[in-house]
Short mmCIF file of C-alpha atoms in Angstrom, two decimals:
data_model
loop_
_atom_site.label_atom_id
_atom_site.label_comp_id
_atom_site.label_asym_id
_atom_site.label_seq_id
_atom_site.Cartn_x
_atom_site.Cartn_y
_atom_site.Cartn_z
CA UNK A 151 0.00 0.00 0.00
CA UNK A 152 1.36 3.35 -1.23
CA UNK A 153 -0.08 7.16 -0.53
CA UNK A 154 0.90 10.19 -2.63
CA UNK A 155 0.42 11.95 0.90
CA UNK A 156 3.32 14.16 -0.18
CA UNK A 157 2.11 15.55 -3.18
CA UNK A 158 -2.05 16.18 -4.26
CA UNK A 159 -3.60 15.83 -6.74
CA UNK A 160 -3.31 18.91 -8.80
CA UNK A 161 -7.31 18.64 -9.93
CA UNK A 162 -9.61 15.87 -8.49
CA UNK A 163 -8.79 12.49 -10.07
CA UNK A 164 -5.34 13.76 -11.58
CA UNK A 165 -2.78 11.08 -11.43
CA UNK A 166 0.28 11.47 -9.63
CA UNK A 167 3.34 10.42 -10.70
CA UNK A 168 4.55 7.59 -8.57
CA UNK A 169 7.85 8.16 -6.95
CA UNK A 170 9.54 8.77 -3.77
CA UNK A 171 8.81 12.69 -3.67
CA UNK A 172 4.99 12.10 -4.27
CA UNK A 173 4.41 8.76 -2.41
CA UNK A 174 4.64 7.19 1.19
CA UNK A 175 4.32 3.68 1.73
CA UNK A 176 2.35 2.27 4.39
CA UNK A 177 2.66 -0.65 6.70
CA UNK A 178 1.51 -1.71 10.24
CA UNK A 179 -2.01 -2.28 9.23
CA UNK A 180 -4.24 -4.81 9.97
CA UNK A 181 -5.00 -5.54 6.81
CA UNK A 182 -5.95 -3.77 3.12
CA UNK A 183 -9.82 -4.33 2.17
CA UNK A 184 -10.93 -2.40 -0.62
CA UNK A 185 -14.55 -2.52 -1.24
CA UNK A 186 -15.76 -1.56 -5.01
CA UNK A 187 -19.07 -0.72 -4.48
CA UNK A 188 -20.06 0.18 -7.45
CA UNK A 189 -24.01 0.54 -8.38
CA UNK A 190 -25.28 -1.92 -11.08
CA UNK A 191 -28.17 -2.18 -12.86
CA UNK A 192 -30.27 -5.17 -14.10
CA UNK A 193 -33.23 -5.38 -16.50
CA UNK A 194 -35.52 -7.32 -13.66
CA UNK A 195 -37.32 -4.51 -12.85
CA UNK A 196 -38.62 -3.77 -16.62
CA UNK A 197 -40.47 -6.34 -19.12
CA UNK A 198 -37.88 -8.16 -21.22
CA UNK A 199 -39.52 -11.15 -22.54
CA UNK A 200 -37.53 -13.31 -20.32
CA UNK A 201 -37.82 -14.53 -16.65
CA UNK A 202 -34.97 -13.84 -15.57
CA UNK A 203 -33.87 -10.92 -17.53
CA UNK A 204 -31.23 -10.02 -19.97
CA UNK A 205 -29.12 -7.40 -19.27
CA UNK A 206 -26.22 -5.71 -16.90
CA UNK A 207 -24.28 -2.43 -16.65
CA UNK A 208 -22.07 -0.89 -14.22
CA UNK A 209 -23.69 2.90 -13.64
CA UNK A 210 -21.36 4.03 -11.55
CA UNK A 211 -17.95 2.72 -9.95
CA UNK A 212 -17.08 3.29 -6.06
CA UNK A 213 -14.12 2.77 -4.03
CA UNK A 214 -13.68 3.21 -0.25
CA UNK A 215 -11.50 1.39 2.47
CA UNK A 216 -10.53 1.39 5.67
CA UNK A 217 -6.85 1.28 7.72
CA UNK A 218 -5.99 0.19 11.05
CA UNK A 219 -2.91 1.07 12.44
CA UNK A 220 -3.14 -0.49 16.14
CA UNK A 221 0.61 0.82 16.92
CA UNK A 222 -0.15 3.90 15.46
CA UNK A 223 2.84 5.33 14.11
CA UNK A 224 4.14 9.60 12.98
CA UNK A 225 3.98 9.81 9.54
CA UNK A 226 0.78 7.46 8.35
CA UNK A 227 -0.98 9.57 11.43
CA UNK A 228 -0.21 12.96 10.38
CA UNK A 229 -0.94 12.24 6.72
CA UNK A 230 -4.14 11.15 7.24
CA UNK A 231 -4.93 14.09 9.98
CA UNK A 232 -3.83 16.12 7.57
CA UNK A 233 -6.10 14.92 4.97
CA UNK A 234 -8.78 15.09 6.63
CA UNK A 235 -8.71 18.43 8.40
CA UNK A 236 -7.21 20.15 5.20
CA UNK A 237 -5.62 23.25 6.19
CA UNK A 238 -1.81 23.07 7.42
CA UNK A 239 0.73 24.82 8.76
CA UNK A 240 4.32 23.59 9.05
CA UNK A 241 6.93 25.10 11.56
CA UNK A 242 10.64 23.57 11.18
CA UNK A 243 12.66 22.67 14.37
CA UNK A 244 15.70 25.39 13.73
CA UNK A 245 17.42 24.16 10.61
CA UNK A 246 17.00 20.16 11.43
CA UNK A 247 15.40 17.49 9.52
CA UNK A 248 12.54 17.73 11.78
CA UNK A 249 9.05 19.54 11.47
CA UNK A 250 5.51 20.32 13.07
CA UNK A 251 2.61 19.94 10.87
CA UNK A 252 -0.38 22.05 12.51
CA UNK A 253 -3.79 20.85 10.93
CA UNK A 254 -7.46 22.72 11.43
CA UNK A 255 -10.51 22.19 10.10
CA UNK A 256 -10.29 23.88 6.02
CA UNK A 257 -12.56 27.22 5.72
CA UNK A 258 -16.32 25.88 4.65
CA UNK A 259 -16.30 25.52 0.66
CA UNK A 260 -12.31 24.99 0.16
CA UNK A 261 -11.64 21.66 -0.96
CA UNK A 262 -9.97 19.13 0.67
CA UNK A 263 -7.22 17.56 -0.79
CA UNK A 264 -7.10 14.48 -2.65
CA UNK A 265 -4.28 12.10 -3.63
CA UNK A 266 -3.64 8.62 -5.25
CA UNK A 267 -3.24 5.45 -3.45
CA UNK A 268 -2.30 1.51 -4.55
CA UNK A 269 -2.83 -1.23 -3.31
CA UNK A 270 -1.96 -4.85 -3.69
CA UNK A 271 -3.97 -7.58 -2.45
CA UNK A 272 -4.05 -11.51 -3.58
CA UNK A 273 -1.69 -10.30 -6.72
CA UNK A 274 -4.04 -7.95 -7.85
CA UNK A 275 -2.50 -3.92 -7.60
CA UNK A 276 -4.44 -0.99 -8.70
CA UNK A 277 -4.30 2.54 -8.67
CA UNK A 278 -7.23 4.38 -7.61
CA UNK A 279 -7.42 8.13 -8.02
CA UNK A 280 -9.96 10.97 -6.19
CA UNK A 281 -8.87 9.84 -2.56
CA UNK A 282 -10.23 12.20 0.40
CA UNK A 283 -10.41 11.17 4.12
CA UNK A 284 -14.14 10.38 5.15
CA UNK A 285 -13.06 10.03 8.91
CA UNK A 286 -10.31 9.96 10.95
CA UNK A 287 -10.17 7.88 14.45
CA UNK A 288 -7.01 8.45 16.65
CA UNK A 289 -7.63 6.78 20.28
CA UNK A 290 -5.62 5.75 23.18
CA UNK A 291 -5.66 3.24 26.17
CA UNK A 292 -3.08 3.31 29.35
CA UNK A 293 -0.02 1.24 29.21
CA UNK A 294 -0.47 0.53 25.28
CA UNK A 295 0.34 2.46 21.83
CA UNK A 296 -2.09 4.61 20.05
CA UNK A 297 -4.05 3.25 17.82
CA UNK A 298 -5.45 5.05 14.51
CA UNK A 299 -8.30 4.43 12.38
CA UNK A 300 -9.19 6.29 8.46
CA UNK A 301 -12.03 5.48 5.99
CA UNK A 302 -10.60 6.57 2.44
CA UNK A 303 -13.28 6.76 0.03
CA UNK A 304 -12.08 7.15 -3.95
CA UNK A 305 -13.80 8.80 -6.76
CA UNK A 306 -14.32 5.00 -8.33
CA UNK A 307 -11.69 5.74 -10.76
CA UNK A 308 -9.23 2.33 -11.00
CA UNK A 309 -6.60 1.06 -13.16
CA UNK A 310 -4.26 -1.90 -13.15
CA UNK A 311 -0.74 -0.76 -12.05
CA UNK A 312 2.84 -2.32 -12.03
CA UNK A 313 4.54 0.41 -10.19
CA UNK A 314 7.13 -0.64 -7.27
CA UNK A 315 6.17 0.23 -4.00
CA UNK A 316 7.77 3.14 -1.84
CA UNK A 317 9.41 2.22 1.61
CA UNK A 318 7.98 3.04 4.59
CA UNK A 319 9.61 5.76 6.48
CA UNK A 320 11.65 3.90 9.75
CA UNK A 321 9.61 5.32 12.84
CA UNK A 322 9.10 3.30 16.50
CA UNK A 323 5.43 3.12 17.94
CA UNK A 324 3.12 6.21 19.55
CA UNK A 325 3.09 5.07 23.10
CA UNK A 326 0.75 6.14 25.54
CA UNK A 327 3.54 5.74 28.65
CA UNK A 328 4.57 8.66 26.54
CA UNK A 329 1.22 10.54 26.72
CA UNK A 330 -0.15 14.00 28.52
CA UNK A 331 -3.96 15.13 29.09
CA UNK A 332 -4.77 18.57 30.47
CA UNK A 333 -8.63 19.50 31.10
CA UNK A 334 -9.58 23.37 31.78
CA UNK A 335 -12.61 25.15 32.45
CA UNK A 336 -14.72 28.44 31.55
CA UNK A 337 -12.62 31.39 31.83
CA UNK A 338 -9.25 29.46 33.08
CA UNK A 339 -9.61 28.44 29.20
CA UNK A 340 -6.72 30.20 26.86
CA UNK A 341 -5.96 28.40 23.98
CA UNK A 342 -1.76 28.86 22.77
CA UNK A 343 -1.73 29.60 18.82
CA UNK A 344 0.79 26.40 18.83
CA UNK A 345 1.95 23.56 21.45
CA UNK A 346 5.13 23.63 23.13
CA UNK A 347 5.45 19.50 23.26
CA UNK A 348 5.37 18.63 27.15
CA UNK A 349 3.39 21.35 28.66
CA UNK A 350 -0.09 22.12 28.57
CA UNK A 351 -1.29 25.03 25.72
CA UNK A 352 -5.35 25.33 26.80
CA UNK A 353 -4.81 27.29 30.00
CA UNK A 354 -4.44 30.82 31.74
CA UNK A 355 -3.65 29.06 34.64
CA UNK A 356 -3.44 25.83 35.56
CA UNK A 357 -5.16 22.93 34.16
CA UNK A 358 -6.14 19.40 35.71
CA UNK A 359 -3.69 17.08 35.12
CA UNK A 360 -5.27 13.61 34.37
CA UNK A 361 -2.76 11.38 33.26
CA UNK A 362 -3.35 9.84 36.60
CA UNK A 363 -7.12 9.17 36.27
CA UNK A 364 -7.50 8.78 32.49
CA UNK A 365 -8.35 4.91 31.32
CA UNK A 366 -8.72 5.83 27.69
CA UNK A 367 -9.81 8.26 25.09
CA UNK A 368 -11.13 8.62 21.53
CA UNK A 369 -11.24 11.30 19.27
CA UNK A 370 -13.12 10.98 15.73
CA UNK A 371 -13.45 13.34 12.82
CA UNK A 372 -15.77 12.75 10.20
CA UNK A 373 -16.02 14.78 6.90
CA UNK A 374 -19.15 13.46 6.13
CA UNK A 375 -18.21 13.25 2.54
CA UNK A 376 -20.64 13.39 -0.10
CA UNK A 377 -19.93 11.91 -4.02
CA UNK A 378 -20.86 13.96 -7.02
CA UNK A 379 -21.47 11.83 -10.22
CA UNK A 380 -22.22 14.76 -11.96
CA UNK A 381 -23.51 14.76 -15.87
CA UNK A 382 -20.93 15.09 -18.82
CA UNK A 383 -20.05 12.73 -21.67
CA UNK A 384 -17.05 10.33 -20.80
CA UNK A 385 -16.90 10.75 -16.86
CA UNK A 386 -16.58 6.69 -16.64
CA UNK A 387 -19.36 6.70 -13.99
CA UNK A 388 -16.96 8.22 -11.47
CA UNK A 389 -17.20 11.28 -8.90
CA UNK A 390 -16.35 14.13 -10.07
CA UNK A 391 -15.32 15.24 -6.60
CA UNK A 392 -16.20 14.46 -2.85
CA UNK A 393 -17.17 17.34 -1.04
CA UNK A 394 -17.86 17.19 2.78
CA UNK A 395 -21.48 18.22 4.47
CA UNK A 396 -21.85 19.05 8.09
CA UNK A 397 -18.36 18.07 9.31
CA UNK A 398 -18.49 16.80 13.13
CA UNK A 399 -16.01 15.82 16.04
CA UNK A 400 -16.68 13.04 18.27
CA UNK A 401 -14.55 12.93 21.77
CA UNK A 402 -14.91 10.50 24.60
CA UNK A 403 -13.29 9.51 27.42
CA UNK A 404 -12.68 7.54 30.20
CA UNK A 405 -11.45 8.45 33.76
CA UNK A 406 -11.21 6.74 37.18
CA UNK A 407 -13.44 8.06 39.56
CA UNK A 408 -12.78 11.01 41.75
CA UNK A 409 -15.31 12.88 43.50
CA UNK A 410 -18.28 15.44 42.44
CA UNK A 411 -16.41 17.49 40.12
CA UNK A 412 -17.31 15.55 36.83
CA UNK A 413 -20.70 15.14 37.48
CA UNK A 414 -20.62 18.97 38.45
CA UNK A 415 -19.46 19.67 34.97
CA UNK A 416 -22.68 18.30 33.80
CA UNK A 417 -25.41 19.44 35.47
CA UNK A 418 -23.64 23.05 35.48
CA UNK A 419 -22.75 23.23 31.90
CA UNK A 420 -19.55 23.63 31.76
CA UNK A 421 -17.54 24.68 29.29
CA UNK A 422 -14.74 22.53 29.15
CA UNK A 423 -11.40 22.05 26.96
CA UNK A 424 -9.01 19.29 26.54
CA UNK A 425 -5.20 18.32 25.45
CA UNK A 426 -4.00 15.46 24.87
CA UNK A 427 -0.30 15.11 23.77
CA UNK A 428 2.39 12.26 23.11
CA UNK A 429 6.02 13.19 22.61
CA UNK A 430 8.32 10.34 22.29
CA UNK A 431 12.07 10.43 20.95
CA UNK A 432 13.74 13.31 19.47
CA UNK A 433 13.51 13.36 15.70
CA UNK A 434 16.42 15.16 15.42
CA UNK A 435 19.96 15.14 17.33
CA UNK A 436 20.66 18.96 18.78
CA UNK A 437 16.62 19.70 18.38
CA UNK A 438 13.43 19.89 20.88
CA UNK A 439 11.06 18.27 18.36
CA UNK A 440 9.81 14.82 19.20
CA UNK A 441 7.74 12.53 17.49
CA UNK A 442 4.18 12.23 18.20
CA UNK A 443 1.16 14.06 18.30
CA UNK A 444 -0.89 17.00 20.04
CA UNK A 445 -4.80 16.94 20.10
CA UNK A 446 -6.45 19.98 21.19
CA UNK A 447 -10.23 20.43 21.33
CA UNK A 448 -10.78 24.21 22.74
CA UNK A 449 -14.60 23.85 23.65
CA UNK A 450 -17.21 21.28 24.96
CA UNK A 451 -19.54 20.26 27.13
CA UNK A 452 -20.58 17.15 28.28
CA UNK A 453 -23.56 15.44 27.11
CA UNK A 454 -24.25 12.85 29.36
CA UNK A 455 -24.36 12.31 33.18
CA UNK A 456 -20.45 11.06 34.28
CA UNK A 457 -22.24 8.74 36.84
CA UNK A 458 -19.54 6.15 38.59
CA UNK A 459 -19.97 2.67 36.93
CA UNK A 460 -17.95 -0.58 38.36
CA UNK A 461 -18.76 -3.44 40.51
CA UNK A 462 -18.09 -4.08 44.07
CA UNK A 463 -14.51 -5.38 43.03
CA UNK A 464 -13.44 -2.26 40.96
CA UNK A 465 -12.06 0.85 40.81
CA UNK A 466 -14.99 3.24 39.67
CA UNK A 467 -14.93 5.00 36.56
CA UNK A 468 -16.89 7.82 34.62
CA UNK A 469 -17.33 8.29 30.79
CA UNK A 470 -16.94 11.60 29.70
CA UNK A 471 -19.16 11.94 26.73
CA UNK A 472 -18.23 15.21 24.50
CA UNK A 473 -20.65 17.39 22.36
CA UNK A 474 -17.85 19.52 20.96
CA UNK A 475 -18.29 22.95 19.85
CA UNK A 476 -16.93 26.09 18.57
CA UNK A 477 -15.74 28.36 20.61
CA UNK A 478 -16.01 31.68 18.12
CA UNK A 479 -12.65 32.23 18.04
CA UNK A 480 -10.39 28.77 17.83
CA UNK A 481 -10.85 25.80 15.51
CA UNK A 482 -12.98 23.36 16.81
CA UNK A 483 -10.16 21.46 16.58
CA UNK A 484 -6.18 21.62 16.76
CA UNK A 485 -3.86 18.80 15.74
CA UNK A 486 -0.43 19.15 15.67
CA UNK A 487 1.50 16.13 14.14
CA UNK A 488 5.65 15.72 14.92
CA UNK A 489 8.19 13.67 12.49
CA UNK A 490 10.47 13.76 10.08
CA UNK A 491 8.37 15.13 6.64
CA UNK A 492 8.83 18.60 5.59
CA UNK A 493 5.52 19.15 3.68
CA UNK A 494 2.23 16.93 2.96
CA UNK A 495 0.14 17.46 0.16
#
């Protein structure tokens, strides 16, 4: 499996050509399922003088799939974060090989990029062109790696391709022994225009610390992506783009049981905000980047009563369940992705 997650498309459905400056492979994944679900159309429905009809046609052609990484690792994370937030900023560690790549949600009505993937399954490689992230899942759970989920879905464009794949870029595991999570409230909330890697960047003053207390989280983006077949002679029954709806952020979590404060946070309303940060190894000898990731989510509330759950054996735990929102001044959401890739897309 190969991504040109270094170069776009330069219109939807362009190809890209396939070489080390324009592609990334991809590995760690549990395994590569492409699903073709194209529509087809039979005669069954119409009178055709026969029982069991005559005729068969591909209308349109489809293509979507979906990656685990369960070891989550930099650069297949921040491509696909990337991807699917759309608009990036990149900040270079002093004059190293080493770089932050800040994604936020694109302005409504700019597009979001698209790029060219292959895959080989069972002998069988193809190219498939008019690739945009539907969703993105990046999640966490004490003493084990984060793990990251993406649907891709394609315009339905596919050819047969020979091409050799690009390597993988070398990087170790996102570990959660690695991992930070900060929680503010109301007006203690004061969202940093970029993270410093190993403090917190959502406060005025000083921000619960819940590495402690926190079981697990799981943060989901979904671009709600919508195909356009379009009209026009000689489209091939393709999209001619994907353009999202009413883009939404999920965010849960879950925390060992305190005292009143969480449930507090419910029945008052709160306004809450949340960071959650990994910073492993230095990417760079002589630098302060490290690789990993920052997740910032500058407003929301919760949406459900944080009542403890367990049985008389176990430590007591609440849910958090998040309705994020915007705040009217930040992104609804901030990633920040650390490695060794100048520029994506």
């Amino acid at each position: 499996l190969m991504i040109s997650s270094l170069t776009k498309e330069a219109s939807y459905g362009a190809s890209v050509p396939v070489n080390a400056s324009n592609f990334q492979g991809v590995k760690a994944h549990t395994d590569y399922n492409p699903e073709w679900g194209d529509e087809v159309q039979t005669d069954k429905d119409t009178v055709s003088g026969a029982e069991h009809g005559t005729d068969l046609d591909i209308i349109g052609q489809a293509f979507t799939v979906g990656l685990v990484q369960p070891r989550a690792k930099p650069t297949f994370v921040n491509a696909m974060m990337l991807a699917a937030l759309g608009s990036v900023t990149v900040t270079q560690d002093a004059a190293l090989v080493a770089y932050k790549q800040k994604a936020v949600p694109i302005a409504v009505g700019s597009p979001l990029p698209s790029f060219n993937l292959i895959g080989k399954k069972g002998g069988l490689q193809y190219l498939h062109k008019g690739c945009k992230v539907g969703s993105a899942s990046l999640s966490g759970e004490e003493g084990k790696p984060a793990q990251f989920e993406v649907e891709i879905i394609g315009s339905g464009a596919r050819e047969t391709n020979a091409d050799s794949f690009i390597a993988e870029p070398s990087e170790s595991w996102m570990l959660m022994k690695n991992g930070y999570i900060w929680l503010e409230q109301d007006a203690n909330i004061s969202i940093a225009a970029a993270n410093t890697q190993g403090s917190e960047d959502i406060s005025s003053g000083t921000p619960d610390d819940l590495k402690v207390r926190v079981r697990k989280f799981n943060f989901k983006w979904n671009n709600n992506l919508e195909g356009q077949p379009g009209f026009g002679a000689g489209n091939g029954g393709v999209f001619q783009d994907l353009d999202y709806t009413r883009r939404g952020a999920e965010l849960s979590l879950t925390l060992r049981h305190a005292d009143a404060t969480d449930l507090a946070y419910y029945t008052d309303k709160t306004i809450l905000a949340l960071e959650i940060e990994v910073a492993g190894a230095v990417i760079a000898g002589g630098g302060v980047y490290k690789y990993g990731f920052a997740l910032r989510v500058p407003r929301f509330k919760l949406k459900k009563a944080p009542l403890p759950q367990g049985g008389v054996s176990d430590i007591l735990t609440i849910d958090y369940d998040c309705d994020v929102q915007d705040d009217g001044t930040n992104p609804a959401v901030i990633f920040e992705g650390y490695n060794a890739i100048a520029a994506y897309y």
